[in-house]
GROMACS .gro file of C-alpha atoms in nm:
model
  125
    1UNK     CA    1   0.000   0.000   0.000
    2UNK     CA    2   0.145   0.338  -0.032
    3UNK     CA    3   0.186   0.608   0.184
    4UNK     CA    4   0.018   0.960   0.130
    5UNK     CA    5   0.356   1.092   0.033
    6UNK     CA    6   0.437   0.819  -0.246
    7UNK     CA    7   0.094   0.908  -0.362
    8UNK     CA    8   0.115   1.290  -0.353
    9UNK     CA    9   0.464   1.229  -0.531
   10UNK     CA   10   0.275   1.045  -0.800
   11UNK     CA   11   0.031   1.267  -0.863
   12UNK     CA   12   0.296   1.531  -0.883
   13UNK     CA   13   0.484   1.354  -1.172
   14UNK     CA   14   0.210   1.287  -1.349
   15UNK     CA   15   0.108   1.664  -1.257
   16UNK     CA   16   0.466   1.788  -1.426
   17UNK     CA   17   0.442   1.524  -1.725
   18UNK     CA   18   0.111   1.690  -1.794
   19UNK     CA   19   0.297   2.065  -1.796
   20UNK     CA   20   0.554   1.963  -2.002
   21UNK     CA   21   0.352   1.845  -2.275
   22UNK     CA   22   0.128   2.137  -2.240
   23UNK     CA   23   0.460   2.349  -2.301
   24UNK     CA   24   0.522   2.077  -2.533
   25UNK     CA   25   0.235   2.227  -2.763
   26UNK     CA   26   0.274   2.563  -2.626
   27UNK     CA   27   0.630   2.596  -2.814
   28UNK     CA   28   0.428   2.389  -3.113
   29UNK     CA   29   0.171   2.675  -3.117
   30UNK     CA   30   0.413   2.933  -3.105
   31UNK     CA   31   0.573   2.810  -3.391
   32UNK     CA   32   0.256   2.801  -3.623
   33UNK     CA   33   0.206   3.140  -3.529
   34UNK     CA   34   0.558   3.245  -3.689
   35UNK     CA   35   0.487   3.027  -4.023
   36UNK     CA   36   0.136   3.141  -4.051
   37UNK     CA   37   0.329   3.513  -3.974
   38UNK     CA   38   0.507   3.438  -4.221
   39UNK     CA   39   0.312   3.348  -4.471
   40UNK     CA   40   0.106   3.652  -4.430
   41UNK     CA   41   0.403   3.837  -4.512
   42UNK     CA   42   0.480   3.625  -4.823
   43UNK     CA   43   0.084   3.698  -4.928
   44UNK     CA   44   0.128   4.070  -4.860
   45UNK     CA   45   0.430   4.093  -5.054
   46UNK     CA   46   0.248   3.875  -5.366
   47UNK     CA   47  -0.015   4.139  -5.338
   48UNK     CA   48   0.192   4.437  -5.366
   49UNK     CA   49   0.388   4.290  -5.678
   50UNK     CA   50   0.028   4.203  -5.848
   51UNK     CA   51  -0.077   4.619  -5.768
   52UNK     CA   52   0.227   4.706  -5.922
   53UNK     CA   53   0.206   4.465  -6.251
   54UNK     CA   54  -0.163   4.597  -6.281
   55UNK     CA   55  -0.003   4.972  -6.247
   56UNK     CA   56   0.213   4.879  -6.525
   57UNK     CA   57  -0.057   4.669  -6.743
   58UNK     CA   58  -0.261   5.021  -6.673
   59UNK     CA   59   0.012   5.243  -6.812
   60UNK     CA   60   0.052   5.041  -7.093
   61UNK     CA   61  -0.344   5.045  -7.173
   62UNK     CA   62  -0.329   5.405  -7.193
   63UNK     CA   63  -0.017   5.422  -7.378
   64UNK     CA   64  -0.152   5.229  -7.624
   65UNK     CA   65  -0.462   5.394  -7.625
   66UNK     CA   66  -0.300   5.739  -7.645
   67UNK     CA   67  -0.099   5.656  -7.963
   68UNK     CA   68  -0.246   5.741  -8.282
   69UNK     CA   69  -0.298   5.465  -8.535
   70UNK     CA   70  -0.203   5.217  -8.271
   71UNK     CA   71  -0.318   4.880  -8.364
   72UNK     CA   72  -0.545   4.703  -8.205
   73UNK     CA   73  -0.399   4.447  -8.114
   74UNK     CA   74  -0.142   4.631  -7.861
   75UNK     CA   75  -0.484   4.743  -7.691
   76UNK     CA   76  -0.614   4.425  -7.685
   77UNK     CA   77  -0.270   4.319  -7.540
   78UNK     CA   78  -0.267   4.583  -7.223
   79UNK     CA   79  -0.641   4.476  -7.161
   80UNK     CA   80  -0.517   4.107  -7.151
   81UNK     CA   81  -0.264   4.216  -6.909
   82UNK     CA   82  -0.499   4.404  -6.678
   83UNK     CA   83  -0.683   4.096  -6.643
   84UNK     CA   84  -0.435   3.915  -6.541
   85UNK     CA   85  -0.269   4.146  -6.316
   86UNK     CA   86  -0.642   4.169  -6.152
   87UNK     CA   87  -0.639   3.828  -6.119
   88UNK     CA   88  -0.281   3.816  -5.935
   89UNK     CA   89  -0.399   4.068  -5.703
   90UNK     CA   90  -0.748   3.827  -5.649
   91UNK     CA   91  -0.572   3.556  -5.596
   92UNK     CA   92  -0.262   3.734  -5.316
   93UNK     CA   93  -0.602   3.905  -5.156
   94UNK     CA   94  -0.719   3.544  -5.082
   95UNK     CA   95  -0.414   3.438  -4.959
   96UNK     CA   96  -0.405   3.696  -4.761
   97UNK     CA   97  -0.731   3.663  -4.581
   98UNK     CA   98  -0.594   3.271  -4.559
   99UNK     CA   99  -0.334   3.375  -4.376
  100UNK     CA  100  -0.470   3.635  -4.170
  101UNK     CA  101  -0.755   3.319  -4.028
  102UNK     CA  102  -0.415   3.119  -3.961
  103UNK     CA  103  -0.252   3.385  -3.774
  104UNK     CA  104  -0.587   3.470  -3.596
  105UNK     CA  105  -0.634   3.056  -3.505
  106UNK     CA  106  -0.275   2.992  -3.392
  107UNK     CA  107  -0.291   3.333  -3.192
  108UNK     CA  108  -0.658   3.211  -2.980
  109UNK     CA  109  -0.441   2.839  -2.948
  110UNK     CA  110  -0.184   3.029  -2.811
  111UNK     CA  111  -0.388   3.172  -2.561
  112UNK     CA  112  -0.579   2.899  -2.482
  113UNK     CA  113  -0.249   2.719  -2.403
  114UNK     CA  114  -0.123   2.953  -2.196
  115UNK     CA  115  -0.412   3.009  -1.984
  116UNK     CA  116  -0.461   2.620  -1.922
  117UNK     CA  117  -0.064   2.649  -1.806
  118UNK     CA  118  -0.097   2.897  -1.613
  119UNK     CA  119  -0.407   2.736  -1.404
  120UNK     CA  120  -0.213   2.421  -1.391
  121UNK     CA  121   0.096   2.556  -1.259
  122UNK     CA  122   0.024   2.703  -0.920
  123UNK     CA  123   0.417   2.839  -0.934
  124UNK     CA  124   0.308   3.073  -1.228
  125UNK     CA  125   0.174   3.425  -1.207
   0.00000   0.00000   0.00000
């Protein structure tokens, strides 16, 4: 039979094995954060290259347009473009949101992790 103690001590390890693997996914949270961080960045900086294509594809619309006797096929050309640039920038805008949801979901795990180790561990303030 075991004594208090020996059964206080058990519950104790079992008490630290539980901390250590809510660290465990603590640290594991933490580290989705800085991917889904980072691919936030990565979206924001596909976006800004797509604004600036469709600035270009723009300038080259009106170019063409301004230019007398231009044929229409150059116009045709800079509209294509503009699509497609408005299509890049679509397409980084839903990455973006993608990524902003990650960030936002890793960030409430995060939280919810730290709370539960901080009402676990009585040593924590």
């Amino acid at each position: 039979m075991q004594s208090g103690f020996e059964v206080v001590q058990s519950w104790l390890e079992v008490v630290q094995s539980g901390l250590e693997l809510v660290q465990s996914k603590l640290e594991a949270a933490q580290f989705r954060l800085e991917v889904a961080q980072s691919r936030l960045e990565a979206a924001q900086s596909l976006y800004e290259v797509a604004q600036f294509c469709l600035g270009v594809a723009q300038s080259l619309y009106e170019a063409a347009q301004f230019c007398l006797g231009a044929p229409q096929f150059h116009i045709e050309a800079a509209q294509s473009r503009i699509r497609v640039a408005q299509f890049h920038i679509e397409a980084a805008q839903s990455r973006l949101r993608v990524a902003q949801f990650q960030v936002e979901a890793v960030q409430s795990h995060h939280e919810v992790m730290q709370s539960y180790l901080r009402e676990c561990d009585p040593t924590q303030s």
